[in-house]
Coordinates of C-alpha atoms in Angstrom, one line a residue:
M1 CA 0.0 0.2 -0.1
S2 CA 3.0 2.2 0.2
R3 CA 4.4 1.0 -2.8
A4 CA 4.7 3.9 -5.6
A5 CA 7.1 5.8 -7.9
I6 CA 8.2 9.3 -7.9
R7 CA 9.0 12.4 -10.0
H8 CA 10.5 15.7 -9.2
E9 CA 8.6 19.0 -8.9
P10 CA 9.6 22.3 -8.0
E11 CA 6.7 22.5 -5.0
E12 CA 7.8 18.9 -3.6
T13 CA 10.9 17.2 -4.3
L14 CA 9.7 13.8 -3.6
Q15 CA 6.5 13.6 -4.8
T16 CA 5.0 10.2 -6.1
T17 CA 4.1 10.0 -9.6
A18 CA 1.2 8.2 -8.6
E19 CA 0.0 11.5 -6.8
A20 CA 0.6 13.8 -9.8
E21 CA -1.8 15.8 -11.3
T22 CA -3.4 15.1 -14.9
P23 CA -1.6 16.8 -17.6
P24 CA -3.3 20.1 -19.2
P25 CA -5.5 19.2 -22.4
P26 CA -3.7 19.4 -25.5
R27 CA -3.3 22.6 -27.5
S28 CA -3.8 23.0 -31.2
R29 CA -0.8 23.9 -33.5
S30 CA -0.5 25.9 -36.6
R31 CA -0.1 23.8 -39.8
K32 CA 3.4 25.6 -40.2
R33 CA 4.3 23.6 -36.9
Q34 CA 2.8 20.2 -37.7
S35 CA 6.1 18.6 -38.4
E36 CA 7.7 20.0 -35.1
A37 CA 7.7 17.7 -31.9
R38 CA 8.6 18.9 -28.5
P39 CA 12.0 17.0 -27.7
A40 CA 12.4 14.6 -25.0
P41 CA 14.4 16.0 -22.2
E42 CA 18.0 15.9 -23.1
P43 CA 19.9 13.4 -20.7
Q44 CA 22.7 14.6 -18.4
P45 CA 26.2 13.2 -18.5
L46 CA 26.7 10.6 -15.4
P47 CA 29.7 10.4 -13.1
P48 CA 31.6 7.5 -13.2
P49 CA 29.7 4.6 -11.0
A50 CA 31.1 3.6 -7.8
E51 CA 32.8 0.7 -7.2
T52 CA 31.0 -0.5 -3.9
L53 CA 27.6 -0.1 -5.8
F54 CA 25.1 -2.9 -5.3
P55 CA 23.3 -4.2 -8.7
R56 CA 20.2 -2.3 -9.1
K57 CA 17.0 -4.3 -10.4
G58 CA 14.5 -1.3 -10.5
P59 CA 12.3 -0.3 -11.9
R60 CA 10.9 -3.9 -10.9
P61 CA 9.5 -5.8 -12.4
M62 CA 11.5 -4.4 -15.6
P63 CA 9.9 -6.7 -18.2
Y64 CA 6.4 -5.6 -17.3
H65 CA 7.6 -1.9 -17.5
L66 CA 8.9 -2.2 -20.9
G67 CA 6.0 -4.2 -22.2
M68 CA 3.6 -1.9 -20.8
T69 CA 5.5 1.1 -22.1
S70 CA 5.7 -0.2 -25.6
A71 CA 2.1 -1.4 -25.8
L72 CA 1.0 2.3 -24.5
L73 CA 3.3 4.0 -27.0
T74 CA 2.4 1.8 -30.1
S75 CA -1.4 1.8 -29.5
S76 CA -1.0 5.9 -29.8
V77 CA -0.3 5.4 -33.5
A78 CA -2.9 2.5 -33.9
A79 CA -5.5 4.5 -32.2
L80 CA -5.1 7.5 -34.8
P81 CA -7.8 6.8 -37.4
M82 CA -10.2 6.2 -34.6
L83 CA -9.7 9.5 -33.1
R84 CA -9.8 11.1 -36.3
D85 CA -13.2 9.7 -37.2
G86 CA -14.3 10.0 -33.6
S87 CA -15.0 6.4 -32.8
L88 CA -12.4 6.4 -30.3
P89 CA -14.2 5.5 -26.9
W90 CA -13.0 8.0 -23.8
A91 CA -13.5 7.7 -20.2
P92 CA -16.3 9.9 -19.1
H93 CA -13.7 12.3 -17.3
L94 CA -11.8 12.6 -20.5
A95 CA -14.5 12.8 -23.1
A96 CA -14.4 16.6 -23.1
R97 CA -10.5 16.7 -23.6
G98 CA -11.1 13.9 -26.5
A99 CA -13.8 15.9 -28.3
H100 CA -11.5 19.0 -28.4
L101 CA -8.3 16.8 -29.8
T102 CA -10.8 15.4 -32.3
Q103 CA -11.5 18.7 -33.5
V104 CA -7.9 20.0 -33.6
L105 CA -7.0 17.0 -35.9
Q106 CA -9.7 17.8 -38.5
G107 CA -7.9 19.0 -41.8
L108 CA -4.6 18.1 -40.7
D109 CA -2.6 15.8 -42.9
P110 CA -2.9 12.1 -41.4
A111 CA 0.6 11.2 -42.6
I112 CA 2.4 14.1 -41.0
I113 CA 0.6 13.5 -37.9
G114 CA 1.2 9.7 -37.9
A115 CA 4.7 10.3 -38.2
E116 CA 5.0 12.8 -35.7
V117 CA 3.3 10.4 -33.2
A118 CA 5.6 7.6 -34.0
A119 CA 8.6 9.8 -33.7
E120 CA 7.4 11.0 -30.5
A121 CA 6.8 7.4 -29.0
K122 CA 10.5 6.6 -30.0
R123 CA 11.8 9.5 -28.4
R124 CA 9.8 8.8 -25.2
L125 CA 11.0 5.0 -25.2
E126 CA 14.7 6.3 -25.7
A127 CA 14.1 8.7 -22.9
L128 CA 12.9 6.1 -20.5
L129 CA 15.7 3.7 -21.2
A130 CA 18.2 6.4 -20.9
G131 CA 16.8 7.1 -17.2
V132 CA 16.7 3.6 -16.3
S133 CA 20.3 3.2 -17.6
R134 CA 21.3 6.3 -15.4
Y135 CA 19.5 5.1 -12.3
R136 CA 21.2 1.7 -12.4
D137 CA 24.8 3.4 -12.9
H138 CA 24.2 6.2 -10.4
P139 CA 27.1 6.0 -7.9
Y140 CA 24.7 6.9 -4.8
V141 CA 24.8 4.1 -2.0
R142 CA 22.7 4.5 1.1
D143 CA 25.6 4.5 3.9
L144 CA 23.6 5.1 6.9
P145 CA 24.6 2.7 9.9
D146 CA 22.0 0.9 11.7
P147 CA 21.4 2.2 15.4
P148 CA 21.7 -0.6 18.2
V149 CA 19.2 -3.4 18.4
I150 CA 17.3 -3.6 21.6
W151 CA 15.1 -6.4 21.0
Q152 CA 14.5 -9.1 18.1
E153 CA 12.6 -12.2 17.1
G154 CA 13.0 -13.8 14.0
A155 CA 13.5 -11.3 11.4
T156 CA 12.0 -8.6 13.2
R157 CA 14.2 -6.2 15.1
L158 CA 13.4 -2.8 17.3
L159 CA 16.0 -0.1 16.6
D160 CA 16.9 2.3 19.0
Y161 CA 17.6 5.9 17.5
G162 CA 18.2 7.3 20.5
A163 CA 21.7 6.2 20.5
A164 CA 22.2 6.5 16.4
D165 CA 24.8 8.9 14.9
P166 CA 23.2 12.1 14.0
L167 CA 25.2 12.4 10.7
G168 CA 24.9 16.2 10.3
F169 CA 21.6 16.3 11.5
T170 CA 21.1 19.3 14.1
P171 CA 18.3 20.8 16.4
G172 CA 17.6 23.9 14.4
E173 CA 15.6 26.6 15.6
D174 CA 12.3 25.2 16.1
G175 CA 12.6 25.2 19.9
L176 CA 11.5 21.6 20.0
R177 CA 13.1 19.5 22.7
G178 CA 12.1 15.9 23.3
D179 CA 13.6 15.7 26.8
G180 CA 14.2 11.9 26.2
R181 CA 10.6 11.1 25.4
I182 CA 10.3 7.5 24.0
A183 CA 7.9 6.8 20.8
L184 CA 7.4 3.7 19.0
F185 CA 7.3 3.9 15.3
V186 CA 5.4 1.2 13.4
P187 CA 6.0 1.1 9.4
S188 CA 4.4 -1.0 6.9
L189 CA 4.8 -4.9 6.4
V190 CA 5.5 -4.3 2.5
N191 CA 8.0 -1.9 2.4
R192 CA 11.5 -1.7 4.5
H193 CA 11.4 0.3 7.6
Y194 CA 14.1 3.1 6.3
V195 CA 11.5 4.8 4.6
M196 CA 11.7 6.7 8.2
D197 CA 15.7 6.8 7.8
L198 CA 15.9 7.2 3.9
S199 CA 19.4 9.1 3.8
R200 CA 21.4 12.0 5.5
R201 CA 19.0 14.6 3.8
R202 CA 15.9 12.9 4.7
S203 CA 15.6 11.0 8.2
L204 CA 12.6 11.5 10.5
M205 CA 14.3 9.4 13.0
R206 CA 17.5 11.3 13.3
W207 CA 15.6 14.7 12.9
L208 CA 13.7 13.7 16.2
M209 CA 16.9 12.3 17.8
V210 CA 18.7 15.2 17.5
R211 CA 16.0 17.2 19.2
G212 CA 16.2 14.9 22.5
F213 CA 13.4 12.3 21.4
R214 CA 14.5 8.6 21.5
P215 CA 12.4 7.0 18.6
L216 CA 12.3 3.4 18.4
L217 CA 11.7 1.9 14.9
V218 CA 10.1 -1.4 14.1
D219 CA 12.0 -3.1 11.4
W220 CA 9.6 -5.9 10.2
G221 CA 12.6 -7.6 8.3
V222 CA 12.2 -10.2 5.2
P223 CA 10.0 -13.2 6.2
T224 CA 11.5 -16.5 4.9
G225 CA 11.4 -20.1 5.9
T226 CA 8.8 -20.8 8.7
E227 CA 7.9 -16.9 9.0
L228 CA 6.3 -17.0 5.8
S229 CA 3.3 -18.6 7.8
L230 CA 3.0 -15.9 10.3
S231 CA -0.5 -13.9 10.3
I232 CA -1.5 -10.5 11.0
E233 CA -2.3 -11.9 14.7
D234 CA 1.2 -13.2 15.1
Y235 CA 2.7 -9.6 13.9
V236 CA 0.2 -7.8 16.0
A237 CA -0.4 -9.9 19.2
R238 CA 3.0 -11.3 19.7
R239 CA 5.7 -9.2 18.0
L240 CA 4.2 -5.8 18.2
G241 CA 2.7 -6.4 21.4
A242 CA 6.2 -7.2 22.7
M243 CA 7.9 -4.4 21.5
I244 CA 5.2 -2.1 22.9
A245 CA 5.8 -3.7 26.3
H246 CA 9.7 -3.5 25.8
A247 CA 9.1 0.3 25.1
S248 CA 6.9 1.0 27.8
E249 CA 9.4 -0.5 30.2
L250 CA 12.1 1.4 29.2
A251 CA 10.0 4.6 29.6
G252 CA 8.8 3.6 32.9
G253 CA 5.2 4.0 31.8
P254 CA 3.0 4.1 28.8
V255 CA 4.5 5.1 25.5
P256 CA 3.0 6.8 22.2
V257 CA 2.7 4.4 19.6
V258 CA 3.1 6.0 15.8
G259 CA 1.7 3.9 12.8
Y260 CA 2.5 4.9 9.0
C261 CA 0.4 3.4 6.1
M262 CA -0.3 -0.4 6.8
G263 CA 1.7 -0.1 9.8
G264 CA -1.2 2.3 11.2
L265 CA -3.6 -0.6 11.0
L266 CA -1.3 -2.8 13.0
T267 CA -1.0 0.0 15.3
I268 CA -4.5 0.3 16.0
A269 CA -5.1 -3.3 16.7
G270 CA -1.6 -3.6 18.7
V271 CA -2.7 -0.5 20.7
Q272 CA -6.2 -2.1 21.6
L273 CA -4.7 -5.0 22.7
A274 CA -2.1 -3.5 24.9
R275 CA -4.2 -0.1 25.6
E276 CA -2.6 0.1 29.3
R277 CA 0.9 0.5 28.0
V278 CA -0.1 3.1 25.2
A279 CA -0.3 6.8 26.2
R280 CA -1.2 8.2 22.8
M281 CA -1.4 6.9 19.1
A282 CA -0.5 8.8 15.8
L283 CA -1.8 7.3 12.5
M284 CA 0.0 8.6 9.2
A285 CA -1.7 7.9 5.9
T286 CA -3.6 4.9 7.4
P287 CA -6.2 3.3 5.6
W288 CA -9.5 2.1 7.5
D289 CA -12.6 2.4 5.2
F290 CA -11.3 0.7 1.9
A291 CA -14.6 1.4 0.3
A292 CA -14.3 4.7 0.6
G293 CA -14.1 6.5 -2.8
D294 CA -13.8 3.0 -4.3
T295 CA -10.3 3.5 -5.5
A296 CA -9.0 2.1 -8.7
E297 CA -6.3 -0.5 -6.6
R298 CA -9.3 -1.6 -4.8
R299 CA -11.3 -2.5 -7.8
L300 CA -8.1 -4.0 -9.2
I301 CA -7.5 -6.1 -6.4
R302 CA -11.4 -7.4 -6.3
V303 CA -11.0 -8.5 -10.0
L304 CA -7.5 -10.2 -9.5
G305 CA -8.4 -11.4 -6.1
R306 CA -8.8 -15.2 -6.9
S307 CA -5.9 -15.2 -8.9
I308 CA -3.8 -13.0 -6.2
L309 CA -4.7 -15.7 -3.7
K310 CA -4.1 -18.7 -5.6
T311 CA -0.5 -17.4 -6.5
V312 CA 0.0 -16.8 -2.8
E313 CA -1.4 -20.3 -2.1
Q314 CA 1.2 -21.8 -4.5
T315 CA 4.3 -19.9 -3.2
G316 CA 3.6 -19.3 0.3
S317 CA 3.9 -15.6 -0.3
M318 CA 2.8 -12.6 -2.1
P319 CA 5.8 -11.7 -4.2
V320 CA 7.4 -8.4 -4.5
D321 CA 6.8 -7.8 -8.2
M322 CA 3.3 -8.7 -8.0
L323 CA 2.7 -5.9 -5.3
Q324 CA 4.7 -3.7 -7.7
I325 CA 2.4 -4.4 -10.4
L326 CA -0.7 -3.8 -8.4
F327 CA 0.5 -0.4 -7.4
V328 CA 1.5 0.9 -10.8
A329 CA -1.0 -1.2 -13.1
T330 CA -3.8 1.7 -12.5
D331 CA -1.1 4.3 -14.0
P332 CA 0.9 2.6 -16.4
A333 CA 2.3 5.7 -17.5
M334 CA 3.7 6.6 -14.1
V335 CA 7.1 4.7 -14.3
P336 CA 7.9 6.0 -17.9
R337 CA 7.0 9.5 -16.8
K338 CA 9.5 9.7 -13.7
F339 CA 12.6 7.9 -15.4
R340 CA 12.0 10.4 -18.3
D341 CA 12.2 13.1 -15.6
F342 CA 15.2 11.7 -13.9
A343 CA 17.2 11.2 -17.3
A344 CA 17.1 15.0 -17.6
L345 CA 18.4 15.8 -14.2
D346 CA 21.9 16.8 -13.1
P347 CA 23.0 13.4 -11.8
E348 CA 25.2 15.1 -9.3
S349 CA 22.4 17.4 -8.0
D350 CA 20.7 16.8 -4.5
A351 CA 17.4 16.2 -6.8
A352 CA 19.0 13.2 -8.6
R353 CA 20.3 11.6 -5.4
D354 CA 17.2 12.0 -3.5
F355 CA 15.5 10.4 -6.4
V356 CA 17.9 7.5 -6.4
A357 CA 17.4 7.2 -2.7
L358 CA 13.9 6.6 -2.7
E359 CA 14.0 4.6 -6.0
D360 CA 16.3 2.2 -4.2
W361 CA 13.8 2.1 -1.2
L362 CA 10.7 1.6 -3.5
N363 CA 12.8 -1.5 -5.3
D364 CA 13.7 -3.1 -2.1
G365 CA 10.4 -4.3 -1.2
V366 CA 9.1 -7.2 0.9
P367 CA 7.2 -10.1 0.2
L368 CA 4.0 -10.5 2.5
A369 CA 3.8 -13.8 4.2
G370 CA 0.8 -15.9 2.9
P371 CA -1.7 -15.4 5.5
V372 CA -1.1 -11.6 5.7
A373 CA -1.5 -11.4 2.1
R374 CA -4.7 -13.4 2.5
T375 CA -6.0 -10.7 5.2
V376 CA -4.9 -7.8 3.0
V377 CA -6.8 -9.1 -0.1
H378 CA -9.7 -10.7 1.2
D379 CA -10.3 -9.0 4.4
W380 CA -9.3 -5.3 3.8
Y381 CA -9.8 -4.6 0.3
G382 CA -12.2 -7.2 -0.6
T383 CA -14.8 -7.1 2.2
N384 CA -13.8 -4.0 4.0
K385 CA -13.6 -5.9 7.3
P386 CA -12.2 -2.9 9.3
A387 CA -14.7 -0.3 8.6
E388 CA -17.8 -2.8 8.5
G389 CA -16.7 -3.6 12.3
C390 CA -15.8 -7.4 11.9
W391 CA -12.0 -7.3 11.9
E392 CA -10.9 -9.6 14.6
V393 CA -7.5 -10.1 16.1
A394 CA -6.4 -12.0 19.1
G395 CA -10.0 -12.7 19.7
E396 CA -10.9 -9.0 19.7
I397 CA -13.1 -6.9 17.3
I398 CA -10.8 -4.2 16.4
D399 CA -12.5 -0.9 16.9
P400 CA -10.6 2.4 17.4
G401 CA -13.5 4.0 19.2
V402 CA -13.0 1.7 22.4
L403 CA -9.5 3.7 22.7
A404 CA -11.1 7.0 23.7
P405 CA -10.4 9.3 25.8
M406 CA -6.7 8.3 24.5
P407 CA -4.9 11.3 22.5
V408 CA -4.8 10.4 18.8
L409 CA -3.4 12.3 15.8
V410 CA -4.6 11.3 12.3
A411 CA -2.5 12.8 9.6
V412 CA -4.2 12.5 6.0
P413 CA -2.1 13.7 3.3
E414 CA -4.2 16.1 0.7
R415 CA -2.3 14.5 -2.4
D416 CA -2.2 10.8 -1.4
R417 CA -3.0 8.7 -4.1
I418 CA -2.0 5.3 -2.6
V419 CA -4.2 5.7 0.6
P420 CA -6.9 8.2 -0.8
P421 CA -7.8 11.0 1.8
P422 CA -11.3 9.7 2.3
T423 CA -9.9 6.2 3.1
A424 CA -7.7 7.6 5.8
A425 CA -10.4 10.2 6.9
A426 CA -12.6 7.7 7.9
L427 CA -10.5 7.2 11.1
A428 CA -11.4 10.6 12.4
A429 CA -15.4 9.9 12.1
V430 CA -14.6 6.8 14.3
L431 CA -12.4 8.9 16.5
P432 CA -14.2 12.4 16.9
D433 CA -11.9 13.5 19.2
A434 CA -8.8 12.9 17.6
R435 CA -6.8 15.7 16.1
L436 CA -6.6 15.7 12.4
I437 CA -4.0 17.3 10.3
R438 CA -3.9 17.5 6.4
P439 CA -0.4 17.9 5.1
A440 CA -0.2 19.4 1.8
A441 CA 2.1 16.4 0.2
G442 CA 1.4 12.7 -1.0
H443 CA 1.8 9.4 0.7
I444 CA 5.5 9.2 0.5
G445 CA 6.2 12.8 -0.2
M446 CA 4.6 13.6 3.5
M447 CA 7.1 11.5 5.1
V448 CA 10.5 12.3 2.9
G449 CA 9.6 15.4 0.7
S450 CA 11.5 18.6 0.8
R451 CA 8.7 20.1 2.9
S452 CA 8.4 16.9 5.2
A453 CA 9.6 18.9 8.4
K454 CA 7.0 21.4 8.3
E455 CA 3.9 19.5 7.0
L456 CA 4.6 16.4 9.3
W457 CA 7.5 16.0 11.3
E458 CA 7.0 19.4 13.3
P459 CA 3.3 18.9 14.0
L460 CA 4.2 15.3 15.1
A461 CA 7.0 16.4 17.4
H462 CA 4.8 19.2 19.0
W463 CA 2.1 16.7 19.4
L464 CA 4.4 14.0 21.2
C465 CA 5.7 16.9 23.4
E466 CA 2.2 17.0 25.0
E467 CA 2.8 13.9 26.8
P468 CA 5.0 14.4 29.9
A469 CA 8.5 13.7 29.6
P470 CA 10.1 10.7 31.5
A471 CA 11.5 12.9 34.3
A472 CA 8.5 14.7 34.6
R473 CA 6.6 11.6 34.8
R474 CA 8.8 10.2 37.6
R475 CA 8.4 13.3 39.7
R476 CA 5.0 13.3 39.2
R477 CA 4.9 9.7 40.7
S478 CA 7.4 10.3 43.4
P479 CA 5.8 10.2 46.9
P480 CA 5.3 13.4 48.7
R481 CA 8.1 14.5 51.0
K482 CA 7.2 14.6 54.7

């Protein structure tokens, strides 16, 4: 659910292309300019690759992206006769633009238009290949050391960023002081944990650490062997429950728990099962009502549900490449767009390094254990059990409403195309006393974009500071002096 691709735009350095706006309607050209086509971005020279660079596989799965791109581009040429005679069917929201384009083409030489479209298709394919080549050869390597591991079961680890290397992050002038406050952060099961510690420029964990917080980050790890039989209940009731207990012991009392995307759903269930150990809960881009807005992703998963579950039954897991396809199939032009844009970037620029850092994370996916995949596909996307009030974990119906009056923060990014705002905002309806913020960002841009600190990190840190610091909690619990 948090698997997407990015493109770089002035207003947000790391905006997912799945969240990008639809391009403007086509404009007519004079006959004099019929043979002129807008050139593809000029690829920039690339610095020598680093010797330590790992072999990149992205964008995954490459055969799918090349096949879909080729089909899309050749279909543009094949559709020209239907476009000219008005018989080309348009989606309702594109009908007006289609009619305008048909009108523009009337009277123009079909041979010239056909040649122009074919030439532009060739240029776009070449620009895509250039972008992929430059991405795979880019010298950037993520070199952030892991902080100490303070708890582990199987592949799942709990990382203590209170003892992490700040790597150049400084407290800044925002006045935020964590005073040793512990907070437990829970990412998705389908993506690696380090989206919250992406690079030396984008790290929520180290940003909080230098301000005096003690962030603890869950690394679910990659399930293999017997872990491929783990269920949501195993992850929530056993592993997350144990990590909440460990964090609470370190803090000397209840702790805040912060969930992101699918990790937010796990957080809701985990907090309900261990509510006496939790002081407050934050849910960032967390889906709840999967029927809200009836997203293209949900429709696709409903159509392919049986085939997906058959694959899961045969392989024991939901493979990474299958997850990738599900999240790009609703916009097949997304990957070609972002790599064409990347090809035009200066490879030594911060924008290029940011792109590569995030793209590496996107392609470093995690397969879903079989039982988890069945819950996601059938219970969440298929029958919408959370919002319908029939999602059960460890014998309890999971209902956020029972957590009142626990302080809750709900972050719903305005430009989220992965977890559309109505899907996440439904939590505010079942948690009427929750504080709702709407970052002007997309699903991933909210976490690691150029404006993440202002849009999410600072509001989250201020909210965490509302909880008494450990020293204050100890003073409050100390017996009165005689």
